[in-house]
CSV table of C-alpha atoms in Angstrom, one decimal:
chain,number,residue,atom,x,y,z
A,180,MET,CA,14.7,-117.1,50.7
A,181,VAL,CA,16.2,-116.0,53.9
A,182,ALA,CA,19.7,-114.4,53.7
A,183,GLN,CA,22.0,-115.1,56.7
A,184,ARG,CA,25.0,-113.1,57.5
A,185,ARG,CA,28.0,-113.7,59.7
A,186,VAL,CA,28.8,-110.9,62.2
A,187,GLY,CA,32.1,-109.3,63.1
A,188,SER,CA,32.7,-106.9,65.9
A,189,GLY,CA,34.3,-104.2,63.3
A,190,LYS,CA,33.5,-100.6,62.7
A,191,GLY,CA,29.9,-99.5,61.4
A,192,SER,CA,28.6,-98.6,58.1
A,193,ALA,CA,30.1,-96.1,55.6
A,194,GLY,CA,28.7,-92.7,54.9
A,195,LYS,CA,28.5,-91.5,58.4
A,196,ARG,CA,27.4,-88.0,59.1
A,197,THR,CA,27.8,-85.7,62.0
A,198,SER,CA,25.0,-83.7,63.2
A,199,SER,CA,26.5,-80.6,61.8
A,200,GLU,CA,26.1,-82.0,58.2
A,201,ARG,CA,22.2,-81.7,58.2
A,202,PRO,CA,20.7,-82.1,54.5
A,203,THR,CA,19.2,-79.1,53.2
A,204,GLY,CA,18.2,-80.0,49.4
A,205,VAL,CA,16.3,-82.8,47.6
A,206,ALA,CA,16.6,-86.4,49.0
A,207,GLY,CA,18.6,-87.6,46.0
A,208,GLN,CA,21.1,-84.8,46.3
A,209,TYR,CA,22.3,-85.6,50.1
A,210,MET,CA,21.3,-89.3,50.9
A,211,GLY,CA,23.2,-91.1,48.2
A,212,PHE,CA,26.3,-92.3,46.7
A,213,GLY,CA,27.2,-88.6,45.3
A,214,ALA,CA,27.2,-86.9,48.5
A,215,MET,CA,29.5,-89.8,49.9
A,216,LEU,CA,31.7,-89.5,46.9
A,217,LYS,CA,32.0,-85.7,47.5
A,218,GLN,CA,32.8,-86.2,51.2
A,219,TRP,CA,35.7,-88.8,50.4
A,220,ARG,CA,37.0,-86.1,47.6
A,221,GLU,CA,36.9,-83.2,50.0
A,222,ALA,CA,38.6,-85.4,52.9
A,223,ALA,CA,41.3,-86.2,50.4
A,224,GLY,CA,41.9,-82.6,49.7
A,225,LEU,CA,41.0,-82.9,45.8
A,226,THR,CA,39.2,-80.9,43.3
A,227,GLN,CA,36.8,-82.6,41.1
A,228,ARG,CA,39.3,-82.6,38.2
A,229,PRO,CA,41.6,-85.6,39.3
A,230,VAL,CA,38.6,-87.6,40.3
A,231,TRP,CA,36.6,-87.4,37.0
A,232,ARG,CA,40.0,-88.0,35.1
A,233,ALA,CA,40.6,-91.2,37.3
A,234,LEU,CA,37.2,-92.5,36.3
A,235,GLY,CA,37.5,-91.9,32.7
A,236,ILE,CA,34.1,-89.8,32.6
A,237,SER,CA,33.7,-86.1,31.5
A,238,GLU,CA,33.5,-83.3,34.2
A,239,ARG,CA,29.8,-82.6,33.4
A,240,THR,CA,28.9,-86.2,34.2
A,241,TYR,CA,31.0,-86.4,37.4
A,242,ARG,CA,29.4,-82.9,38.5
A,243,THR,CA,25.8,-84.5,38.2
A,244,ILE,CA,26.9,-87.5,40.4
A,245,GLU,CA,27.9,-85.3,43.1
A,246,HIS,CA,24.5,-83.5,42.6
A,247,GLY,CA,22.4,-86.6,42.8
A,248,ALA,CA,22.7,-88.6,39.7
A,249,THR,CA,23.0,-92.4,40.4
A,250,PRO,CA,26.0,-94.1,38.7
A,251,ARG,CA,27.1,-97.4,38.2
A,252,PHE,CA,30.8,-97.7,38.2
A,253,SER,CA,32.8,-100.8,37.1
A,254,GLN,CA,35.2,-102.7,39.0
A,255,THR,CA,38.0,-101.1,37.4
A,256,GLN,CA,36.6,-97.7,38.0
A,257,CYS,CA,36.1,-98.3,41.5
A,258,ASP,CA,39.7,-99.6,42.0
A,259,ALA,CA,40.8,-96.2,40.1
A,260,LEU,CA,38.6,-94.2,42.5
A,261,ALA,CA,39.6,-96.1,45.7
A,262,GLU,CA,43.4,-95.1,44.7
A,263,VAL,CA,43.0,-91.6,43.8
A,264,LEU,CA,40.8,-91.0,47.1
A,265,LYS,CA,43.1,-93.2,49.0
A,266,LEU,CA,40.0,-94.9,50.6
A,267,ASP,CA,40.4,-97.2,53.6
A,268,GLN,CA,39.0,-100.8,53.6
A,269,GLU,CA,35.7,-99.7,55.2
A,270,LYS,CA,35.0,-97.0,52.6
A,271,ARG,CA,36.1,-99.8,49.7
A,272,HIS,CA,33.3,-101.7,51.2
A,273,ALA,CA,30.8,-99.0,50.7
A,274,LEU,CA,32.1,-98.1,47.1
A,275,LEU,CA,32.0,-101.6,45.8
A,276,LEU,CA,28.7,-102.6,47.5
A,277,HIS,CA,26.9,-99.6,45.9
A,278,ASN,CA,28.5,-100.2,42.4
A,279,VAL,CA,29.0,-103.9,41.9
A,280,GLY,CA,27.1,-105.4,44.6
A,281,THR,CA,30.0,-107.0,46.4
A,282,TYR,CA,32.5,-106.2,49.0
A,283,LEU,CA,35.7,-106.8,50.8
A,284,ARG,CA,34.7,-109.3,53.5
A,285,SER,CA,36.6,-109.7,56.6
A,286,VAL,CA,37.3,-112.9,58.5
A,287,PRO,CA,34.2,-113.4,60.6
A,288,ALA,CA,34.5,-113.4,64.5
A,289,GLU,CA,34.7,-116.7,66.6
A,290,GLY,CA,31.2,-117.5,68.2
A,291,HIS,CA,28.9,-116.4,65.3
A,292,HIS,CA,25.5,-117.2,65.5
A,293,ASP,CA,23.9,-120.1,63.3
A,294,VAL,CA,20.3,-119.6,62.3
A,295,LYS,CA,18.1,-122.7,62.8
A,296,PRO,CA,16.2,-123.7,59.5
A,297,ALA,CA,12.7,-123.6,61.2
A,298,LEU,CA,13.5,-119.9,62.2
A,299,ARG,CA,14.8,-119.0,58.7
A,300,LEU,CA,11.5,-120.5,57.3
A,301,LEU,CA,9.5,-118.5,59.8
A,302,ILE,CA,11.6,-115.3,58.5
A,303,ASP,CA,10.8,-116.1,55.0
A,304,ARG,CA,7.1,-116.9,55.4
A,305,GLN,CA,6.6,-113.4,56.9
A,306,MET,CA,6.6,-112.1,53.2
A,307,PRO,CA,5.8,-109.3,52.2
A,308,SER,CA,6.4,-107.8,55.7
A,309,PRO,CA,10.1,-106.9,56.1
A,310,THR,CA,11.4,-109.1,58.6
A,311,TYR,CA,15.0,-109.4,60.2
A,312,LEU,CA,16.8,-111.2,63.0
A,313,SER,CA,19.3,-109.4,65.0
A,314,ASP,CA,21.7,-110.5,67.9
A,315,ARG,CA,21.5,-108.8,71.4
A,316,ASN,CA,23.8,-105.8,69.9
A,317,TRP,CA,21.5,-105.1,67.0
A,318,ASN,CA,23.9,-106.9,64.5
A,319,ILE,CA,21.7,-108.2,61.5
A,320,LEU,CA,22.0,-111.9,61.4
A,321,ALA,CA,19.1,-112.9,58.7
A,322,TYR,CA,16.5,-111.1,56.8
A,323,ASN,CA,13.7,-111.9,54.2
A,324,GLU,CA,13.5,-110.5,50.4
A,325,ALA,CA,11.4,-107.9,51.5
A,326,MET,CA,13.7,-106.2,54.1
A,327,ALA,CA,16.6,-106.5,51.7
A,328,GLU,CA,14.7,-104.8,48.8
A,329,ILE,CA,13.1,-102.1,50.9
A,330,TRP,CA,16.2,-101.4,53.4
A,331,PRO,CA,19.3,-102.7,51.3
A,332,TRP,CA,21.6,-101.6,54.1
A,333,VAL,CA,21.0,-105.0,55.8
A,334,MET,CA,23.0,-106.5,53.1
A,335,GLU,CA,26.1,-104.3,53.9
A,336,PRO,CA,29.0,-106.0,55.9
A,337,ARG,CA,28.6,-105.8,59.8
A,338,ALA,CA,25.0,-104.1,59.3
A,339,ASN,CA,23.9,-102.9,62.5
A,340,LEU,CA,20.3,-101.4,63.1
A,341,ILE,CA,21.4,-98.9,65.8
A,342,ARG,CA,24.8,-97.9,64.1
A,343,TRP,CA,22.8,-97.3,60.9
A,344,ALA,CA,19.9,-95.3,62.5
A,345,LEU,CA,22.2,-93.0,64.7
A,346,THR,CA,25.3,-92.4,62.5
A,347,THR,CA,24.1,-92.5,58.8
A,348,ALA,CA,22.4,-89.8,56.8
A,349,GLU,CA,20.1,-92.3,55.5
A,350,GLY,CA,19.1,-93.6,59.0
A,351,ARG,CA,18.5,-90.0,60.1
A,352,ALA,CA,16.2,-89.1,56.9
A,353,THR,CA,14.4,-92.3,57.3
A,354,TYR,CA,12.8,-91.8,60.7
A,355,HIS,CA,10.4,-88.7,61.2
A,356,ASP,CA,11.1,-87.0,64.5
A,357,TRP,CA,14.5,-88.5,64.4
A,358,HIS,CA,15.6,-87.1,67.8
A,359,LYS,CA,12.7,-89.1,69.5
A,360,HIS,CA,13.7,-92.3,67.7
A,361,ALA,CA,17.5,-91.3,68.6
A,362,THR,CA,16.5,-91.1,72.4
A,363,VAL,CA,14.8,-94.8,72.4
A,364,PHE,CA,17.6,-96.2,70.7
A,365,ILE,CA,20.0,-94.7,73.3
A,366,ARG,CA,17.8,-95.8,76.0
A,367,MET,CA,18.1,-99.3,74.6
A,368,LEU,CA,21.8,-99.2,74.7
A,369,ARG,CA,21.5,-98.2,78.2
A,370,PHE,CA,19.4,-101.3,79.0
A,371,ALA,CA,21.8,-103.6,77.2
A,372,LEU,CA,24.6,-102.3,79.5
A,373,THR,CA,22.7,-103.6,82.5
A,374,THR,CA,22.6,-107.2,81.0
A,375,HIS,CA,26.0,-107.5,79.3
A,376,ARG,CA,28.1,-104.3,80.3
A,377,ASP,CA,31.3,-106.4,79.4
A,378,ASP,CA,30.6,-107.3,76.0
A,379,ALA,CA,33.3,-105.5,73.9
A,380,ASP,CA,31.1,-105.5,70.6
A,381,LEU,CA,28.5,-103.5,72.8
A,382,GLN,CA,31.0,-101.2,74.1
A,383,GLU,CA,32.4,-100.6,70.7
A,384,LEU,CA,28.8,-99.7,69.4
A,385,ILE,CA,28.3,-97.3,72.0
A,386,GLU,CA,31.7,-95.5,71.5
A,387,ASP,CA,30.8,-95.3,67.7
A,388,VAL,CA,27.3,-93.6,68.2
A,389,LYS,CA,28.7,-91.2,70.9
A,390,LYS,CA,31.3,-89.7,68.5
A,391,ASN,CA,28.4,-87.8,67.3
A,392,PRO,CA,28.1,-84.8,69.6
A,393,GLU,CA,24.3,-84.7,69.3
A,394,ILE,CA,24.1,-88.4,70.3
A,395,ARG,CA,26.4,-87.7,73.3
A,396,GLN,CA,24.1,-84.9,74.3
A,397,LEU,CA,21.1,-86.8,74.1
A,398,TRP,CA,22.6,-89.7,76.0
A,399,ASP,CA,23.8,-87.1,79.1
A,400,ALA,CA,20.3,-85.7,79.2
A,401,ASP,CA,18.4,-88.9,79.8
A,402,THR,CA,18.7,-91.7,82.2
A,403,ASP,CA,15.9,-94.1,81.3
A,404,MET,CA,16.0,-97.6,79.7
A,405,VAL,CA,14.0,-99.3,77.0
A,406,GLN,CA,14.5,-103.1,76.3
A,407,HIS,CA,12.8,-103.3,72.8
A,408,ARG,CA,10.6,-101.5,70.3
A,409,ASP,CA,7.6,-104.0,70.3
A,410,GLY,CA,4.2,-102.3,69.4
A,411,HIS,CA,5.7,-99.1,68.5
A,412,VAL,CA,4.1,-97.2,65.5
A,413,PHE,CA,6.0,-94.6,63.7
A,414,LEU,CA,6.4,-92.7,60.5
A,415,ALA,CA,9.2,-93.3,57.8
A,416,SER,CA,10.4,-92.3,54.7
A,417,VAL,CA,11.8,-95.1,52.6
A,418,PRO,CA,14.5,-94.3,50.1
A,419,THR,CA,13.8,-97.4,47.7
A,420,LEU,CA,10.1,-96.2,47.6
A,421,GLY,CA,11.1,-92.8,46.3
A,422,TRP,CA,11.1,-91.5,49.9
A,423,LYS,CA,7.5,-92.2,50.3
A,424,THR,CA,6.2,-91.7,53.7
A,425,ILE,CA,4.6,-95.1,55.3
A,426,GLU,CA,3.5,-96.0,58.7
A,427,ILE,CA,5.2,-98.7,60.5
A,428,VAL,CA,4.2,-101.2,63.3
A,429,SER,CA,7.1,-102.9,65.0
A,430,HIS,CA,6.6,-106.3,66.2
A,431,VAL,CA,9.5,-108.0,68.5
A,432,ALA,CA,9.7,-111.5,69.7
A,433,TYR,CA,12.4,-113.4,71.2
A,434,PRO,CA,13.0,-117.0,69.6
A,435,ALA,CA,13.2,-119.9,72.3
A,436,ILE,CA,16.4,-121.3,70.6
A,437,MET,CA,18.2,-117.9,70.3
A,438,PRO,CA,16.6,-116.1,73.3
A,439,ASP,CA,19.0,-113.2,73.4
A,440,CYS,CA,18.1,-112.3,69.7
A,441,ARG,CA,15.2,-110.4,68.3
A,442,PHE,CA,12.9,-111.5,65.7
A,443,VAL,CA,11.4,-108.3,64.3
A,444,VAL,CA,8.6,-108.2,61.8
A,445,MET,CA,7.4,-104.8,60.5
A,446,THR,CA,3.8,-104.1,59.0
A,447,TRP,CA,2.7,-100.9,57.3
A,448,VAL,CA,-0.3,-98.8,56.3
A,449,GLU,CA,-0.3,-95.8,54.1
A,450,ALA,CA,0.8,-92.9,56.4
A,451,GLU,CA,-1.3,-89.8,57.6
A,452,PRO,CA,1.5,-87.6,58.6
A,453,ASP,CA,-0.8,-84.9,60.0
A,454,SER,CA,-2.6,-87.0,62.2
A,455,GLN,CA,-2.6,-86.9,65.8
A,456,ARG,CA,-3.2,-90.5,66.2
A,457,ASP,CA,-1.3,-93.6,64.7
A,458,ALA,CA,-2.4,-96.5,62.8
A,459,LEU,CA,-3.5,-98.4,66.1
A,460,GLY,CA,-5.4,-95.4,67.5
A,461,GLY,CA,-2.5,-94.5,70.1
A,462,ILE,CA,-1.1,-91.2,70.3
A,463,ARG,CA,1.4,-90.2,67.7
A,464,ASN,CA,4.8,-91.0,69.0
A,465,GLY,CA,3.4,-92.0,72.6
A,466,TRP,CA,6.0,-94.7,72.7
A,467,LEU,CA,8.5,-92.1,73.8
A,468,ASP,CA,7.1,-92.1,77.2
A,469,GLU,CA,7.5,-96.0,77.6
A,470,THR,CA,10.5,-97.2,79.8
A,471,HIS,CA,11.7,-100.4,81.0
A,472,ASN,CA,13.5,-99.5,84.3
A,473,THR,CA,12.0,-102.0,86.6
A,474,PRO,CA,14.4,-104.8,88.2
A,475,ARG,CA,12.0,-107.5,87.2
A,476,GLU,CA,12.4,-106.3,83.3
A,477,ILE,CA,16.1,-106.4,83.9
A,478,ASP,CA,16.2,-109.7,85.5
A,479,ARG,CA,14.1,-111.4,82.7
A,480,ALA,CA,16.5,-110.1,80.1
A,481,GLN,CA,19.4,-111.3,82.0
A,482,GLU,CA,17.6,-114.8,82.1
A,483,ARG,CA,17.4,-114.8,78.4
A,484,ILE,CA,21.0,-113.8,77.9
A,485,ALA,CA,22.1,-116.8,80.3
A,486,GLU,CA,19.8,-119.4,78.6
A,487,ALA,CA,21.4,-118.4,75.2
A,488,GLU,CA,24.8,-118.6,76.4
A,489,ARG,CA,24.0,-122.0,77.9
A,490,LEU,CA,22.6,-123.3,74.6
A,491,ARG,CA,25.7,-122.2,72.8
A,492,ALA,CA,27.8,-123.6,75.4
A,493,GLU,CA,26.0,-127.1,74.8
A,494,ASP,CA,27.1,-126.6,71.1
A,495,VAL,CA,23.8,-126.2,69.4
A,496,HIS,CA,24.7,-126.1,65.9
A,497,THR,CA,22.5,-125.6,62.8
A,498,ALA,CA,22.6,-125.5,59.2
A,499,ARG,CA,23.6,-122.0,57.2
A,500,LEU,CA,23.0,-120.7,53.7
A,501,VAL,CA,26.8,-121.1,53.0
A,502,VAL,CA,28.2,-123.7,50.4
A,503,ASP,CA,31.4,-124.8,49.2
A,504,ASP,CA,31.5,-123.9,45.5
A,505,ALA,CA,29.3,-121.9,42.9
A,506,GLY,CA,28.0,-125.2,41.5
A,507,LYS,CA,26.1,-125.9,44.9
A,508,ALA,CA,24.9,-122.3,45.1
A,509,ALA,CA,23.3,-122.6,41.3
A,510,THR,CA,21.7,-125.8,42.6
A,511,HIS,CA,19.4,-123.4,45.0
A,512,ALA,CA,17.9,-122.4,41.8
A,513,GLY,CA,16.0,-125.7,41.5
A,514,LYS,CA,15.6,-127.9,38.2
A,515,GLY,CA,16.2,-125.6,35.1
A,516,GLY,CA,18.2,-123.0,36.7
A,517,VAL,CA,19.8,-120.8,33.9
A,518,LEU,CA,23.3,-119.2,34.8
A,519,LEU,CA,23.8,-115.6,33.8
A,520,PRO,CA,27.5,-115.2,33.4
A,521,ALA,CA,27.5,-112.1,31.5
A,522,LEU,CA,25.4,-110.3,34.0
A,523,SER,CA,27.3,-111.9,36.9
A,524,ARG,CA,30.4,-110.2,35.5
A,525,LEU,CA,28.6,-106.8,35.4
A,526,VAL,CA,27.2,-107.2,38.9
A,527,GLY,CA,30.6,-108.3,40.8
A,528,SER,CA,33.8,-109.9,40.3
A,529,ASP,CA,33.1,-112.8,42.9
A,530,CYS,CA,29.2,-113.0,42.0
A,531,GLN,CA,27.4,-115.9,40.3
A,532,LEU,CA,23.8,-115.1,39.4
A,533,THR,CA,21.4,-118.0,38.6
A,534,LEU,CA,17.7,-117.5,37.2
A,535,SER,CA,15.3,-119.9,38.6
A,536,PRO,CA,12.4,-120.0,36.3
A,537,ALA,CA,10.3,-122.3,38.4
A,538,LYS,CA,10.4,-119.7,41.3
A,539,ARG,CA,10.9,-116.5,39.0
A,540,THR,CA,13.6,-115.6,41.2
A,541,VAL,CA,17.4,-115.3,41.0
A,542,VAL,CA,19.8,-116.9,43.2
A,543,TRP,CA,22.8,-114.4,44.1
A,544,ALA,CA,25.8,-116.0,45.4
A,545,VAL,CA,28.9,-114.2,46.4
A,546,GLU,CA,32.4,-115.9,47.3
A,547,GLU,CA,32.9,-114.7,50.7
A,548,ALA,CA,36.2,-116.6,51.1
A,549,PRO,CA,37.9,-119.5,49.5
A,550,GLY,CA,35.5,-122.4,49.6
A,551,GLN,CA,32.8,-120.2,51.2
A,552,TRP,CA,29.8,-118.9,48.8
A,553,GLY,CA,27.0,-117.1,50.8
A,554,VAL,CA,23.6,-117.5,48.9
A,555,SER,CA,20.8,-115.1,48.8
A,556,GLU,CA,17.4,-115.4,46.9
A,557,VAL,CA,16.2,-112.1,45.5
A,558,SER,CA,13.6,-111.0,42.7
A,559,PRO,CA,14.5,-110.2,39.1
A,560,SER,CA,14.2,-106.5,39.7
A,561,THR,CA,16.8,-106.5,42.2
A,562,VAL,CA,19.5,-107.7,40.0
A,563,ILE,CA,18.0,-105.4,37.0
A,564,GLY,CA,18.8,-102.6,39.6
A,565,ARG,CA,22.2,-103.4,39.7
A,566,ILE,CA,23.0,-103.4,36.1
A,567,PRO,CA,25.0,-100.5,34.5
A,568,ARG,CA,23.0,-98.4,32.1
A,569,GLY,CA,24.2,-98.0,28.6
A,570,VAL,CA,24.9,-100.1,25.7
A,571,LEU,CA,25.6,-103.8,26.9
A,572,PRO,CA,27.5,-106.7,25.2
A,573,ALA,CA,25.3,-108.9,23.1
A,574,GLN,CA,25.4,-111.9,25.6
A,575,ALA,CA,24.6,-109.4,28.7
A,576,ARG,CA,21.7,-108.0,26.7
A,577,ALA,CA,20.1,-111.3,25.9
A,578,GLU,CA,20.5,-112.4,29.7
A,579,LEU,CA,19.1,-108.9,30.7
A,580,LYS,CA,15.9,-109.5,28.3
A,581,GLN,CA,15.4,-112.9,29.8
A,582,LEU,CA,15.6,-111.7,33.3
A,583,THR,CA,13.3,-108.7,32.4
A,584,ARG,CA,10.7,-111.0,31.1
A,585,PHE,CA,10.7,-112.9,34.4
A,586,ALA,CA,10.3,-109.5,36.4
A,587,LEU,CA,7.0,-109.3,34.4
A,588,PRO,CA,3.7,-111.2,35.4
A,589,ALA,CA,3.8,-114.8,34.0
A,590,PRO,CA,0.5,-114.9,32.1
A,591,ARG,CA,1.2,-113.5,28.6
A,592,ASP,CA,-1.7,-111.2,28.6
A,593,ALA,CA,-0.9,-109.8,31.9
A,594,ALA,CA,2.8,-109.1,30.9
A,595,ALA,CA,1.6,-107.5,27.5
A,596,SER,CA,-0.5,-105.3,29.8
A,597,ARG,CA,2.3,-104.4,32.1
A,598,ILE,CA,4.3,-103.5,29.4
A,599,GLU,CA,1.9,-101.1,27.9
A,600,GLN,CA,1.6,-99.4,31.3
A,601,LEU,CA,5.4,-99.0,31.6
A,602,LEU,CA,5.8,-97.5,28.1
A,603,GLY,CA,3.0,-95.1,28.7
A,604,GLU,CA,4.6,-94.1,31.9
A,605,LEU,CA,7.9,-93.6,30.2
A,606,ASP,CA,6.3,-91.6,27.3
A,607,GLU,CA,4.8,-89.2,30.0
A,608,GLU,CA,8.2,-88.8,31.8
A,609,GLN,CA,9.9,-87.9,28.6
A,610,ARG,CA,7.4,-85.5,27.5
A,611,LEU,CA,7.7,-83.8,30.9
A,612,LEU,CA,11.6,-83.6,30.6
A,613,ARG,CA,11.4,-82.3,27.1
A,614,GLU,CA,9.1,-79.5,28.6
A,615,ILE,CA,11.7,-78.7,31.2
A,616,GLN,CA,14.3,-78.8,28.7
A,617,GLU,CA,12.6,-76.2,26.6
A,618,ASP,CA,12.0,-74.1,29.5
A,619,LEU,CA,15.7,-74.2,30.6
A,620,SER,CA,16.6,-73.0,27.1
A,621,GLY,CA,14.0,-70.0,27.4
A,622,PRO,CA,15.4,-66.4,27.9
A,623,ASP,CA,13.4,-65.6,30.9
A,624,HIS,CA,14.4,-69.0,32.8
A,625,LEU,CA,17.0,-68.7,35.4
A,626,ARG,CA,18.9,-71.9,35.3
A,627,PRO,CA,20.5,-73.2,38.6
A,628,ASP,CA,24.4,-73.1,38.3
A,629,SER,CA,24.9,-76.6,39.3
A,630,GLN,CA,21.8,-78.4,37.9
A,631,ASP,CA,21.0,-79.7,34.3
A,632,VAL,CA,18.6,-82.1,32.9
A,633,ALA,CA,20.4,-85.2,34.2
A,634,SER,CA,20.0,-83.8,37.9
A,635,LEU,CA,16.7,-82.9,37.4
A,636,VAL,CA,15.7,-86.3,36.5
A,637,THR,CA,17.3,-87.8,39.6
A,638,GLU,CA,15.1,-85.3,41.6
A,639,LEU,CA,12.1,-86.2,39.9
A,640,ARG,CA,12.5,-89.9,40.1
A,641,PRO,CA,15.1,-91.6,42.5
A,642,GLY,CA,17.0,-94.4,41.2
A,643,PRO,CA,18.8,-95.0,37.7
A,644,ALA,CA,18.8,-91.9,35.7
A,645,LEU,CA,16.1,-91.8,32.9
A,646,ARG,CA,16.9,-92.0,29.3
A,647,THR,CA,15.5,-89.5,27.0
A,648,ALA,CA,15.3,-92.1,24.2
A,649,ARG,CA,11.3,-92.6,23.2
A,650,PRO,CA,10.7,-96.5,23.0
A,651,GLY,CA,9.5,-97.5,19.7
A,652,HIS,CA,11.4,-94.8,17.7
A,653,SER,CA,14.8,-94.6,16.6
A,654,GLU,CA,16.4,-95.4,19.9
A,655,ARG,CA,14.3,-98.6,20.6
A,656,ARG,CA,17.1,-100.4,22.2
A,657,GLY,CA,17.7,-97.6,24.7
A,658,GLY,CA,14.0,-97.8,25.6
A,659,GLU,CA,14.2,-101.3,26.3
A,660,LEU,CA,17.0,-100.8,28.8
A,661,HIS,CA,15.0,-98.0,30.2
A,662,ALA,CA,12.1,-100.3,30.7
A,663,ALA,CA,14.2,-102.6,32.5
A,664,ALA,CA,15.5,-99.8,34.6
A,665,VAL,CA,11.9,-98.8,35.5
A,666,LEU,CA,11.0,-102.5,36.6
A,667,ALA,CA,13.8,-102.3,38.9
A,668,ASP,CA,12.5,-99.1,40.6
A,669,LEU,CA,9.2,-100.7,41.2
A,670,PRO,CA,8.1,-103.3,43.9
A,671,PRO,CA,7.8,-106.9,42.4
A,672,THR,CA,4.6,-107.8,40.6
A,673,ALA,CA,3.0,-111.0,41.7
A,674,SER,CA,3.1,-113.8,39.3
């Protein structure tokens, strides 16, 4: 199911970094929530002590979080953290989104886009290729399940491609040869100035990215323009795939009903980072020499924008995936839908999860405002990844067990085979960790000052921290939760 978002003109995503804050360590230690938490703490002028006390966790646990371990704080812990760190609304957005899967949503701006049902269907049918629709200022309007699961930043409030690519640590680390990509994005902004210079949202976006001195320097050093990235082939490291490098081909189209918006489909192949040729046989990063500086190209873009404004002036309205109440949201799961109230409470305070056995998906509904519920359809593994690790209440555990079954293949034999495969992988990981644990206790091993087994787990396997319980032994229950965690880290399995 395609998710649609409504776009405001506020500031960009949280976790921004300037060019002077270049990452130097393992990806998990500088990209994720821990780095953002450390940045907030230092900005508040606090030591670690008042922060871990406010969270109600041990000093050691907190230290591992700042060094890359992946926590899942509760709503109460998030509130306490926001209070002690004096976080503003934007940072509270990021905090809540990471930990409980919801956020404080501002009132949408007037004139927001409605996405036509046929266009939503087209986005959905691009599966398994990640696909999204953005407006003329690169604000994300809609996306399919693959896009949300591989690049979850699109689900953030006011998600914007260029703001993410140029101002966040994750965006910077995603693109290989980031400076070349930054040059192209800057050229796209410059092209936009020729077609809608007076757009306040565009002006704000440019001001935001130029706060980075490195971006300002690139802006001043170049005068070329680029309209789009259609046909560009590039290498990227994807966080949700354990920072695996893939090669992406970008396809850009302009829908007739929304001609000032970009319909973007990304296909990929296994990457060959050392190759001088890309997946289509072209020169690697040859798109850097491509420009759209001619008056004809500018005229065509202006004609598209004028046509889009004409259509909106004629009040062309379409349906949206926004419903009046939680009951209507649940109906999107179809006949036999199963409410998951215990897991819903764990995921977010204004969240409702409904399992669709027929489609083997979960309808994720969030109350955006009184009488307005935004609805997305995701895989069970996406929800599993949001469940806090640890001992769960009986009802939540029963719901998680049911959800985990639907994350496995439908046929019994295939599901049993998959479980055996997962258990074997977990056994091997645990043996490896025990070996490292023994090495750490040896007299000749120099132990890093700020690392322990928990942080090593994060380095070895991005995602939820691994348990050391061995499935099938005295801590069987922990092993089951661990297996669910592994399912959440893996791509969905075809039914």
